[in-house]
Short mmCIF file of C-alpha atoms in Angstrom, two decimals:
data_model
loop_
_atom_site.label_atom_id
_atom_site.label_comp_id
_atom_site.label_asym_id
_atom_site.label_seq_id
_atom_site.Cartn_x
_atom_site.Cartn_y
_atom_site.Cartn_z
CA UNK A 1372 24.18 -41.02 -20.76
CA UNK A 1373 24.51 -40.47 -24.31
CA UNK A 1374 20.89 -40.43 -24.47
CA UNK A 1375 20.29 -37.99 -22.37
CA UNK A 1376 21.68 -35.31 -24.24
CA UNK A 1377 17.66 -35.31 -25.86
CA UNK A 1378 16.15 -35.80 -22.51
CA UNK A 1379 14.94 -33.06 -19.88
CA UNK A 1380 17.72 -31.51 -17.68
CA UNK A 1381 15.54 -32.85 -14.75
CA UNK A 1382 15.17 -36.50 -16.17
CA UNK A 1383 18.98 -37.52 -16.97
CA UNK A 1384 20.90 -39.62 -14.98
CA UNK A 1385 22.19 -38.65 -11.70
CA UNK A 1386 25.65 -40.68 -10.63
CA UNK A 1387 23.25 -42.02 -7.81
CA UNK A 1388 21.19 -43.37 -10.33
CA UNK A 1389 23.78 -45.02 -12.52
CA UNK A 1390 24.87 -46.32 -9.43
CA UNK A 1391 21.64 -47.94 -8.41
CA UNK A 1392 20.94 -49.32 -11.89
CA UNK A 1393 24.57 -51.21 -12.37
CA UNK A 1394 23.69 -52.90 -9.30
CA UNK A 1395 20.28 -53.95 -10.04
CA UNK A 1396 21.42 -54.73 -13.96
CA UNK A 1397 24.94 -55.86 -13.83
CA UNK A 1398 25.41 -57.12 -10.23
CA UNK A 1399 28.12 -54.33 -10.11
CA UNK A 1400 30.40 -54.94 -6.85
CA UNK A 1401 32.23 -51.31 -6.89
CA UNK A 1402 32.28 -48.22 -4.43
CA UNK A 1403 29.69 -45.43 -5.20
CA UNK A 1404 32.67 -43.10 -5.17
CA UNK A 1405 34.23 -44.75 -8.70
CA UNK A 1406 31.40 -44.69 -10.38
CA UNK A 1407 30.48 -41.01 -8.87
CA UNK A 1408 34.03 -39.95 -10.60
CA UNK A 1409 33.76 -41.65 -13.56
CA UNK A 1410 29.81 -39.98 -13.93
CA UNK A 1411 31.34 -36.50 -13.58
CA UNK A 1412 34.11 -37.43 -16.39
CA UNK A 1413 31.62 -39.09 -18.38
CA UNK A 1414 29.34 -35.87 -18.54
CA UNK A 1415 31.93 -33.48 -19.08
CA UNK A 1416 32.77 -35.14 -22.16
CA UNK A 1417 29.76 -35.71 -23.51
CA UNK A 1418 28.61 -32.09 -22.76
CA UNK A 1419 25.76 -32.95 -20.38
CA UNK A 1420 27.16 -31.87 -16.59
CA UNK A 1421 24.66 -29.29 -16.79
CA UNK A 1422 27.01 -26.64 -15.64
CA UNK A 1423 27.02 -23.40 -17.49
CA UNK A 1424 30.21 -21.52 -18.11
CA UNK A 1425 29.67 -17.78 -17.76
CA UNK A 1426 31.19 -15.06 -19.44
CA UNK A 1427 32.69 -12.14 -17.92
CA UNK A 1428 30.99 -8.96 -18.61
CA UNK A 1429 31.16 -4.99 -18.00
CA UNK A 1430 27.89 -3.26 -18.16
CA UNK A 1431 27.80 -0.01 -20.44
CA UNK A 1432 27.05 3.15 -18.45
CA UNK A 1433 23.32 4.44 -18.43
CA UNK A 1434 22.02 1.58 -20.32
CA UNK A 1435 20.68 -1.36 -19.07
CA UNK A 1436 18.50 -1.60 -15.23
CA UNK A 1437 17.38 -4.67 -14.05
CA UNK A 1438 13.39 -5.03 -12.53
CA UNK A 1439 12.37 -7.86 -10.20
CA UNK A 1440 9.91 -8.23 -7.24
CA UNK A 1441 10.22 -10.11 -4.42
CA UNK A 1442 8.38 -10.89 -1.43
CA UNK A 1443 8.96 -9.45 2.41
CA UNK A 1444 6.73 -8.91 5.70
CA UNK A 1445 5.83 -5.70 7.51
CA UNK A 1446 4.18 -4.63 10.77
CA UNK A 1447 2.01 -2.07 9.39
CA UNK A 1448 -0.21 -0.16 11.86
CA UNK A 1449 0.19 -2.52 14.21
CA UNK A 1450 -0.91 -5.60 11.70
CA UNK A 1451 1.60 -8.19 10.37
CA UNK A 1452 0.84 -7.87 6.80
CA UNK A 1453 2.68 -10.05 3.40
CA UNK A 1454 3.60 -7.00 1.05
CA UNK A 1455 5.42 -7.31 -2.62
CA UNK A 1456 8.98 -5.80 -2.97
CA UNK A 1457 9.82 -3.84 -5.86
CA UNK A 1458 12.87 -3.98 -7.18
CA UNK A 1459 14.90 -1.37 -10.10
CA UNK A 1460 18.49 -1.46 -10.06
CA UNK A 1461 21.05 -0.28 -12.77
CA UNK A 1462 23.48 -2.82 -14.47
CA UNK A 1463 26.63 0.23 -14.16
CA UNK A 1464 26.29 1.68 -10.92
CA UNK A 1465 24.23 -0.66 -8.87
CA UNK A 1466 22.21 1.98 -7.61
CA UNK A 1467 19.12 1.07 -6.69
CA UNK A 1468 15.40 2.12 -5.78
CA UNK A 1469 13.26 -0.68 -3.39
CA UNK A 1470 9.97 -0.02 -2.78
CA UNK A 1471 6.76 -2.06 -0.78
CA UNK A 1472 3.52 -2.28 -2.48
CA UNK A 1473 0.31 -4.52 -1.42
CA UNK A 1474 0.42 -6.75 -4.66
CA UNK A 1475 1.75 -7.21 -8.30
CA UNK A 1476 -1.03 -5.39 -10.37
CA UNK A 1477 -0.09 -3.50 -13.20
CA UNK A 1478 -1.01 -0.50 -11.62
CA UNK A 1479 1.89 -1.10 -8.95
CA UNK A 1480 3.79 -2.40 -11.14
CA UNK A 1481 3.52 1.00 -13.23
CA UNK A 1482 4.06 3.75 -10.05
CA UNK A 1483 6.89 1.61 -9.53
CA UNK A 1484 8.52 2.12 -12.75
CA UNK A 1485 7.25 6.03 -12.71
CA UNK A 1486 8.87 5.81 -8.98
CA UNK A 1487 11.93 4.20 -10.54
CA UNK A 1488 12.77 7.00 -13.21
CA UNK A 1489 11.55 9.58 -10.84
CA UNK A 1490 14.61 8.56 -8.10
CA UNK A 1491 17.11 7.97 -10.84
CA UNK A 1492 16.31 11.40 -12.65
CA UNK A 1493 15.76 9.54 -16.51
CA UNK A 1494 14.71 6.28 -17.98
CA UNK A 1495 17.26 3.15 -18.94
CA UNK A 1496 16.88 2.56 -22.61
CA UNK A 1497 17.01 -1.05 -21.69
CA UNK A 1498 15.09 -2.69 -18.72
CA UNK A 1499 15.44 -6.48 -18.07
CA UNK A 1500 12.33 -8.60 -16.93
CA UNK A 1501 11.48 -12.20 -16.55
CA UNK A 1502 8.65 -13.00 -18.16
CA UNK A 1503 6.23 -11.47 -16.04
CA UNK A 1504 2.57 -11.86 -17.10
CA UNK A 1505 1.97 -7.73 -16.45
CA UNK A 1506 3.98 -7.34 -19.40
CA UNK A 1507 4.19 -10.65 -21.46
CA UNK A 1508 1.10 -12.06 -22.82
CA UNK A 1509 2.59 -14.86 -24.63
CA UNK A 1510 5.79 -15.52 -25.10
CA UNK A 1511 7.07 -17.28 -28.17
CA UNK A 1512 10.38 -18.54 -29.72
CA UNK A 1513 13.48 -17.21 -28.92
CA UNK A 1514 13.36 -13.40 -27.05
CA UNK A 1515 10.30 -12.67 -28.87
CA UNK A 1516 7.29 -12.08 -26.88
CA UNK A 1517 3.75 -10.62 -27.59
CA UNK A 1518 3.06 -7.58 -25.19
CA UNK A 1519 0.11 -7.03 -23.08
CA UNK A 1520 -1.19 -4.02 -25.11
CA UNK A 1521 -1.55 -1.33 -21.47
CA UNK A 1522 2.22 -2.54 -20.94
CA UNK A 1523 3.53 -1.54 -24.26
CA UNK A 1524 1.78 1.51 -24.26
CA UNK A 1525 3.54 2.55 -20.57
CA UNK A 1526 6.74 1.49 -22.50
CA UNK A 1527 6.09 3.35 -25.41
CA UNK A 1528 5.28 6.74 -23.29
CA UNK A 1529 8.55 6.26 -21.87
CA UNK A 1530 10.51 5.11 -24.74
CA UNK A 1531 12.69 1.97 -23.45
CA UNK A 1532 13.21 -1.28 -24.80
CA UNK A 1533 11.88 -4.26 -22.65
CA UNK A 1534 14.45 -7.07 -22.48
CA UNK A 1535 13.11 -10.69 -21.43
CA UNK A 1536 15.15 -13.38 -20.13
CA UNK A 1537 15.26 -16.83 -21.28
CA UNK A 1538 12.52 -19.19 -19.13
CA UNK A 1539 14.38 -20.74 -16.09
CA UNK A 1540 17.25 -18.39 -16.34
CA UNK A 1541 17.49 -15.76 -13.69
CA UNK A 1542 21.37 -15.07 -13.87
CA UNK A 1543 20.48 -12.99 -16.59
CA UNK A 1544 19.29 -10.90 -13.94
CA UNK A 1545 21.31 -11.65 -11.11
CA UNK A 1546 22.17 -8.79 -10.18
CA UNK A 1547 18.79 -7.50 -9.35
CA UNK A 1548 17.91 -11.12 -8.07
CA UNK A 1549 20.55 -10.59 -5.38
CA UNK A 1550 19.31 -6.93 -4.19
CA UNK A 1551 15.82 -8.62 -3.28
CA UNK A 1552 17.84 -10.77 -1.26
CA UNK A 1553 19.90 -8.02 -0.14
CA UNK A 1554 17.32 -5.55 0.41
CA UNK A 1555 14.94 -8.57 2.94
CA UNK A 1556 17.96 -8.91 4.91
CA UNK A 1557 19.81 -5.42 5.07
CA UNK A 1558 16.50 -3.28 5.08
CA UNK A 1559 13.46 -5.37 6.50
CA UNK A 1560 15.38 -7.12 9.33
CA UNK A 1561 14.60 -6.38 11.91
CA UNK A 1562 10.50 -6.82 10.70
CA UNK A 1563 9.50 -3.32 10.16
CA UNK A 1564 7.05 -1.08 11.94
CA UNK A 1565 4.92 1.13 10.27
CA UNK A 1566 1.91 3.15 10.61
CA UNK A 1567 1.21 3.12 6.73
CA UNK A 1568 2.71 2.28 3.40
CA UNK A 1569 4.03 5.12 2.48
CA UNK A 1570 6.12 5.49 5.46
CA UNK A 1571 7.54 2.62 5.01
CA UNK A 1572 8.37 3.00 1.73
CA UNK A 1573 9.72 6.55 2.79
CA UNK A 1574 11.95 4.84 5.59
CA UNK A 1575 13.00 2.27 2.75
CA UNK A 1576 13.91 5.45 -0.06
CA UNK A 1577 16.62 6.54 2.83
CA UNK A 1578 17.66 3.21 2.85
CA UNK A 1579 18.39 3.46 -1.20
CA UNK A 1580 19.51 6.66 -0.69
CA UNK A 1581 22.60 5.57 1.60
CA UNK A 1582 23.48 2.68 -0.49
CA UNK A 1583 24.84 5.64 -2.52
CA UNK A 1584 28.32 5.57 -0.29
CA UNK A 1585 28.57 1.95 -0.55
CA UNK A 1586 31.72 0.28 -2.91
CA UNK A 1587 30.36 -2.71 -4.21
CA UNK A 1588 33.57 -5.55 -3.99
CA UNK A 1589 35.73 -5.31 -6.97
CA UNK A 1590 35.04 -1.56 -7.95
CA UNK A 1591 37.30 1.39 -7.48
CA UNK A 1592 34.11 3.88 -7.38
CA UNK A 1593 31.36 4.03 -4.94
CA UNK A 1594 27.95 3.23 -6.31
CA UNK A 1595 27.20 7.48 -6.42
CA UNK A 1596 30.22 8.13 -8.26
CA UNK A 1597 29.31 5.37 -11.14
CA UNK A 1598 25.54 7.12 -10.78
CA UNK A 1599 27.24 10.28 -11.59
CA UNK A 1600 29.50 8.30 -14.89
CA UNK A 1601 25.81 7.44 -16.44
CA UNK A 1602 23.16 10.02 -15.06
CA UNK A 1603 24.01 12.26 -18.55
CA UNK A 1604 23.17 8.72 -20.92
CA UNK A 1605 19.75 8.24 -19.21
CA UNK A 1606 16.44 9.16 -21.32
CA UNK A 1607 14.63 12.82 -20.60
CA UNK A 1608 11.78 12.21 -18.68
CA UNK A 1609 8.87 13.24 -20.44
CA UNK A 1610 7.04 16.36 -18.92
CA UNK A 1611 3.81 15.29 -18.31
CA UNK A 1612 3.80 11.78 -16.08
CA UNK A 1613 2.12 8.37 -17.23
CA UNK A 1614 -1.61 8.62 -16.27
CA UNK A 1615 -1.65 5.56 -13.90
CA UNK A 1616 -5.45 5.24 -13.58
CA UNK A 1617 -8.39 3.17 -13.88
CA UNK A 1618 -12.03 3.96 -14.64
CA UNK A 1619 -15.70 1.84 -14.08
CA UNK A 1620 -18.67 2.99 -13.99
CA UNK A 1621 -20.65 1.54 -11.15
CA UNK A 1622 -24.23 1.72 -9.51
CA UNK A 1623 -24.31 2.40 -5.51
CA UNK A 1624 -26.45 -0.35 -4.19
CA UNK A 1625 -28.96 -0.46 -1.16
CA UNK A 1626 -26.05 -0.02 1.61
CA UNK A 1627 -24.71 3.13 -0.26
CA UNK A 1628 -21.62 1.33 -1.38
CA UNK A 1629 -20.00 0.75 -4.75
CA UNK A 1630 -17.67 -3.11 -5.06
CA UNK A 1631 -14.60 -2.38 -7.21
CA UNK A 1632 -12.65 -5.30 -7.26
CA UNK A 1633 -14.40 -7.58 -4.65
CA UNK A 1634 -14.00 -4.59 -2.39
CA UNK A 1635 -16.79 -2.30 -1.53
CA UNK A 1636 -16.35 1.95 -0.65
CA UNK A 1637 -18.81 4.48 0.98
CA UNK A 1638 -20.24 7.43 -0.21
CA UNK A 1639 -22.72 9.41 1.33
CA UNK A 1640 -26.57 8.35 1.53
CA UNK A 1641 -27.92 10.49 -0.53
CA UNK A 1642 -26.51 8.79 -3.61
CA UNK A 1643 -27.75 5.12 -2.94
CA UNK A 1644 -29.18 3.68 -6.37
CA UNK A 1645 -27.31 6.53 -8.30
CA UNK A 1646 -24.77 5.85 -11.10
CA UNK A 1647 -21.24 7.11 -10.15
CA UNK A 1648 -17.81 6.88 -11.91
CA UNK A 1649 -15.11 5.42 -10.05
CA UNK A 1650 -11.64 6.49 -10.55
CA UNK A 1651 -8.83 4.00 -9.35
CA UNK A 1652 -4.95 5.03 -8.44
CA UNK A 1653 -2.47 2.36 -7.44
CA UNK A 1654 -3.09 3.86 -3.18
CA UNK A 1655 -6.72 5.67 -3.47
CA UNK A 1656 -10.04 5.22 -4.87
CA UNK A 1657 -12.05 8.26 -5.88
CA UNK A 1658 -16.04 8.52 -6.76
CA UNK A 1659 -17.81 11.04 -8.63
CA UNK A 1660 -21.28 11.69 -9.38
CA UNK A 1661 -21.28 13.74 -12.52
CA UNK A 1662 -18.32 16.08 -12.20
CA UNK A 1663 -18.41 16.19 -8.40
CA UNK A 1664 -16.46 14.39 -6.04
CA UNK A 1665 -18.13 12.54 -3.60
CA UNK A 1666 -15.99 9.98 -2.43
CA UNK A 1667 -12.05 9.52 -1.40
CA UNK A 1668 -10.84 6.21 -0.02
CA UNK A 1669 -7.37 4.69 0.70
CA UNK A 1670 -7.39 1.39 -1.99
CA UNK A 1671 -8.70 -1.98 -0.18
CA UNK A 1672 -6.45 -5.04 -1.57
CA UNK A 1673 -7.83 -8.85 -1.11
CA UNK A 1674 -11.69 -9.84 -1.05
CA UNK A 1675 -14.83 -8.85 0.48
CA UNK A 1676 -13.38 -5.68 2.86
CA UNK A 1677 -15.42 -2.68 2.95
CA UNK A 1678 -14.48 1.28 3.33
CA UNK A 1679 -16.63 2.59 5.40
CA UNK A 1680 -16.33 6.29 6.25
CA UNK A 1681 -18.89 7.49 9.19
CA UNK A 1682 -19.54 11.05 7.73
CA UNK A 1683 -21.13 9.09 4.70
CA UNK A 1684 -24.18 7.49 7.25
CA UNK A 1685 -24.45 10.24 10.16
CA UNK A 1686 -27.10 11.51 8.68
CA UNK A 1687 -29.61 8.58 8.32
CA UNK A 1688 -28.24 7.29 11.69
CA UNK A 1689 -29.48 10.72 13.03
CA UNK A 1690 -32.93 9.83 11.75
CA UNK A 1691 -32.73 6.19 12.82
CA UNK A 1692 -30.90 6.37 16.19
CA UNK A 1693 -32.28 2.84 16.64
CA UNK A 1694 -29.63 1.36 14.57
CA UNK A 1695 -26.91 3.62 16.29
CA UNK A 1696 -25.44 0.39 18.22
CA UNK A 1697 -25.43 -2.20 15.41
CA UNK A 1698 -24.17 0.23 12.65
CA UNK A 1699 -20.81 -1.29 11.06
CA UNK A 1700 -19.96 2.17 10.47
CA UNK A 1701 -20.25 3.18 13.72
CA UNK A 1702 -18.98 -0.41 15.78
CA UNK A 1703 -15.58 0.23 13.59
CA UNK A 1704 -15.37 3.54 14.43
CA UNK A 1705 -16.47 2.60 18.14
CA UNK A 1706 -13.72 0.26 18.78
CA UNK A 1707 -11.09 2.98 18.25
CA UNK A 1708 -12.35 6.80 19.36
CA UNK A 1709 -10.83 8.02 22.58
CA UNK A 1710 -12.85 7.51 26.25
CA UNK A 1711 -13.88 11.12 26.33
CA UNK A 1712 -16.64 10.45 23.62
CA UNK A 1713 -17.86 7.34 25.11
CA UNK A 1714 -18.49 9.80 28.44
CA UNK A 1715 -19.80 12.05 26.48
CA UNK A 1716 -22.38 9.65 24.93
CA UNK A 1717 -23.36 8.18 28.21
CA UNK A 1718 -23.68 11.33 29.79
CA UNK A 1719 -25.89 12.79 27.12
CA UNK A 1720 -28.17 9.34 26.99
CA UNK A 1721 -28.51 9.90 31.14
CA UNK A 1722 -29.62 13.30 30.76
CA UNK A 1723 -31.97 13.33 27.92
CA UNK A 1724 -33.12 9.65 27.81
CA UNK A 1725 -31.35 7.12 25.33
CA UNK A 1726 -33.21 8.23 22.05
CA UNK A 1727 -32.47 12.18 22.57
CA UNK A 1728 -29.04 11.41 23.90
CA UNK A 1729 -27.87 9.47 20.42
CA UNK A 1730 -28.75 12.31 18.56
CA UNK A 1731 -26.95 14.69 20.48
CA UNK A 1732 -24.48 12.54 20.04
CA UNK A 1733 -24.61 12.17 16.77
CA UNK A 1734 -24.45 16.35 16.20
CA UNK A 1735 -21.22 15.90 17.92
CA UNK A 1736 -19.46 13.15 15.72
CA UNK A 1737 -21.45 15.37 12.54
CA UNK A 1738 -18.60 17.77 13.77
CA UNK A 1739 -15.95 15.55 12.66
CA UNK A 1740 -16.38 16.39 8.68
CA UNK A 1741 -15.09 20.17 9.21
CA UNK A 1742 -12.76 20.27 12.25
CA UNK A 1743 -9.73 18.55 13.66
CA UNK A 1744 -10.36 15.26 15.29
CA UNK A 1745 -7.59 17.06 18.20
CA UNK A 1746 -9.76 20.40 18.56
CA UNK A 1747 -13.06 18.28 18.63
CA UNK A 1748 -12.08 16.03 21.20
CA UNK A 1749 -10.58 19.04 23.13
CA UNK A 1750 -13.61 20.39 23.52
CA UNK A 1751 -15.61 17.34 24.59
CA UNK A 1752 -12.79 17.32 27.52
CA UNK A 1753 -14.03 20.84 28.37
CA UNK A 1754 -17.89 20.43 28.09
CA UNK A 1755 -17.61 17.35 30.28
CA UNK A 1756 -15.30 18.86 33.01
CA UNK A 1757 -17.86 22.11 32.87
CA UNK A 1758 -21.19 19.69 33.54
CA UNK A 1759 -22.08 20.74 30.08
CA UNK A 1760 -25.00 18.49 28.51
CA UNK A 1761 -25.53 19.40 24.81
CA UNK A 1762 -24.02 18.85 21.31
CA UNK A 1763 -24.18 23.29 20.95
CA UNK A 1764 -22.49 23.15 24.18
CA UNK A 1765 -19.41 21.34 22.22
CA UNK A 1766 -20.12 23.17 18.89
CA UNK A 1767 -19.47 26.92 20.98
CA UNK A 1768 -16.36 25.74 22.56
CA UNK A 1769 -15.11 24.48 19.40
CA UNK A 1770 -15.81 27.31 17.56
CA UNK A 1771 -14.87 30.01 20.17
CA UNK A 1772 -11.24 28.35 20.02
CA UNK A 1773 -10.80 28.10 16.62
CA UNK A 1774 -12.07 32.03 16.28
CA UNK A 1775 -9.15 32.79 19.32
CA UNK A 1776 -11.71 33.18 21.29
CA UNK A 1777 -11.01 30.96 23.70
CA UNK A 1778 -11.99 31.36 27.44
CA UNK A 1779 -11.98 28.63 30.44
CA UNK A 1780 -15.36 26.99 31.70
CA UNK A 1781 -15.95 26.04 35.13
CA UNK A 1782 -18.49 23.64 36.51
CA UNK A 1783 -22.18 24.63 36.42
CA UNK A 1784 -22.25 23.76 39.78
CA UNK A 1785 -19.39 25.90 41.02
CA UNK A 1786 -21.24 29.09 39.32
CA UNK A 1787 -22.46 31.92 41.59
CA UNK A 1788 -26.24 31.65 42.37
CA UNK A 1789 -28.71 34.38 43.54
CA UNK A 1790 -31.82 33.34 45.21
CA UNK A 1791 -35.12 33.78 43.46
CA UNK A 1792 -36.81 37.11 43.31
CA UNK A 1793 -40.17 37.50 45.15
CA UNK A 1794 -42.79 38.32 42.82
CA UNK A 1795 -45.71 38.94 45.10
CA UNK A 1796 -44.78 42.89 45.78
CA UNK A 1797 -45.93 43.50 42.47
CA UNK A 1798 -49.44 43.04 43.59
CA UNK A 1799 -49.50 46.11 46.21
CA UNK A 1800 -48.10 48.03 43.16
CA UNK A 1801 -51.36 50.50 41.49
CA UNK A 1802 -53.09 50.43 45.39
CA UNK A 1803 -53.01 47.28 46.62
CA UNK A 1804 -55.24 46.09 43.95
#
């Protein structure tokens, strides 16, 4: 055992070990118990138990917060999906901000920061990290560490000193390493529903925010009333916000799509084979072409998905109403629109034949870009119940409504009908001629 004092931690020897070897070595006749004990005594003089001895510490107010992430599940719209919990809590207080994002880039990892000083009104001029590769690009002896060069600019704009731990030694940051656990079991159990991200992380913020009344064991002050002790020593923010975005300049290929990231994003036809810029935010992707916006998606995360919005293709569709049914843009959109369209598209394809219908059809979904998808669909429930049979039909409802104009329709049918004049008295008119 004396010998191990130069070995690995995880390649001394275990009591079980010693154990097994005096019996193997030494035909050794004793209990495991006594030689169990005299292990533990053994190590403890010889300084190898491996146990640390920890010293008692109180945290100075508004200096040091703690950043960790940890992982957690949510039902969001309807989809069990793995998301990445972000964790910022302050040494003093132990208030703290949680927050859900898709994945550990450096962008998330940035709004969660900007997030971070945002809720706590200033910026810790200490945070504590492991040594996580969006900040550490190499770490060397001791608490040195070389910087990944966008990270120490964000820390730099903000003007806080980064603090790593020591490898293998989360205590140093147990505090926040227990609120990950904390925050899985207190605020995603039961497994949240959500329709998007940002409501969860909106339902998780009220969360943080009532964690204000709580007194953490062994404190005479609730976690607001320390908040309120260190608030003043936090750093100003600075007025203008860390610009957390990405540029690339990319080339919209044959399906009028641009891949950032293994992901690819609409924009409309009439830029296919044109060179766009693409800006990137940690939530949204937007494309321009020259100064002009032509493009706004919510960010894809993962491989090979595609953003396909049906505005972008209505217009070739409308000259190729061949490829109507096998469209991707349209079988996505397809699976979820409401039954009154589907009526409405098989009631224009019976009336004006399967080629005319579609593009009726398509003058109606074209209506989409500038109206509510409510008022729209309103008035496709009117222009069916009224026998109506054209896209202008929907188009005047819609537009009378929104102009408070609106008047009821009843069936063509059920409309008062006069019969035809007769035409032949005009030939006795001028004598009979």
């Amino acid at each position: 055992m004396k010998d191990d004092k130069d070995r690995p931690k995880k390649q001394r020897h275990t009591a079980v070990r010693v154990f097994n070897r005096l019996k193997q070595e030494h035909a050794f006749q004793g209990s495991e118990t006594t030689v169990r004990r005299y292990v533990r005594e053994a190590k403890l003089r010889l300084g190898v138990s491996g146990r640390e001895v920890f010293i008692p510490s109180d945290p100075q107010t508004g200096v040091e917060a703690e950043v960790d992430w940890g992982n957690c599940i949510a039902i969001l719209g309807g989809v069990e999906t793995r998301l990445k919990l972000f964790c910022m809590r302050s040494k003093f207080s132990g208030k703290h901000l949680v927050r859900c994002y898709p994945c550990e880039r450096q962008q998330a990892f940035f709004d969660g920061h900007i997030k971070g000083f945002s809720f706590f009104g200033g910026v810790f001029p200490v945070l504590i990290y492991d040594n996580l590769t969006t900040a550490v690009q190499k770490i060397l002896r001791g608490k040195n560490r070389v910087l990944q060069e966008s990270y120490d600019k964000f820390r730099g704009y903000y003007n806080f000193e980064p603090r790593f731990c020591n490898r293998g030694q989360g205590h140093e940051k147990g505090g926040v390493e227990g609120l990950v656990g904390y925050a899985r079991r207190n605020y995603m159990v039961p497994v949240p529903k959500s329709d998007s991200l940002e409501e969860l992380n909106q339902r998780l913020l009220k969360d943080c925010l009532s964690y204000g009344g709580h007194q953490i064991g062994g404190r005479e002050h609730t976690v607001n009333e320390l908040y309120e002790k260190e608030k003043g020593d936090l750093l100003s923010l600075p007025d203008i916000q860390f610009s957390n975005l990405e540029t690339a300049g990319c080339k919209v290929d044959k399906y009028s799509t641009v891949m950032v990231d293994k992901n690819r994003y609409s924009v409309p036809t009439a830029y296919a084979y044109c060179k766009v810029r693409v800006v990137l935010y940690v939530d949204e992707v937007e494309i321009f072409y020259g100064s002009k916006k032509i493009a706004s998606h919510g960010r894809l995360f993962g491989n090979n998905k595609w953003s396909l919005l049906p505005e972008h293709y209505l217009e070739l569709i409308l000259k190729r109403p061949q490829a109507f049914e096998s469209a991707r843009v349209i079988r996505q959109w397809r699976s979820n629109w409401p039954v009154c369209l589907e009526r409405l598209l098989d009631k224009f394809c019976q009336k004006q034949g399967y080629t005319k219908g579609v593009k009726e059809f398509i003058l109606v979904l074209m209506l989409y870009k500038g109206h509510s998808a409510e008022a729209i669909e309103s008035a496709v429930e009117t222009a069916l119940s009224s026998g109506a049979g054209s896209s202008q039909a929907v188009k005047h409802i819609l537009i009378h409504r929104e102009c408070g104009r609106d008047q009821s329709f009843s069936a063509l049918e059920n409309w008062q009908t006069f019969p035809a004049p007769d035409v032949s008295i005009y030939g006795q008119i001028g004598g009979g001629r």
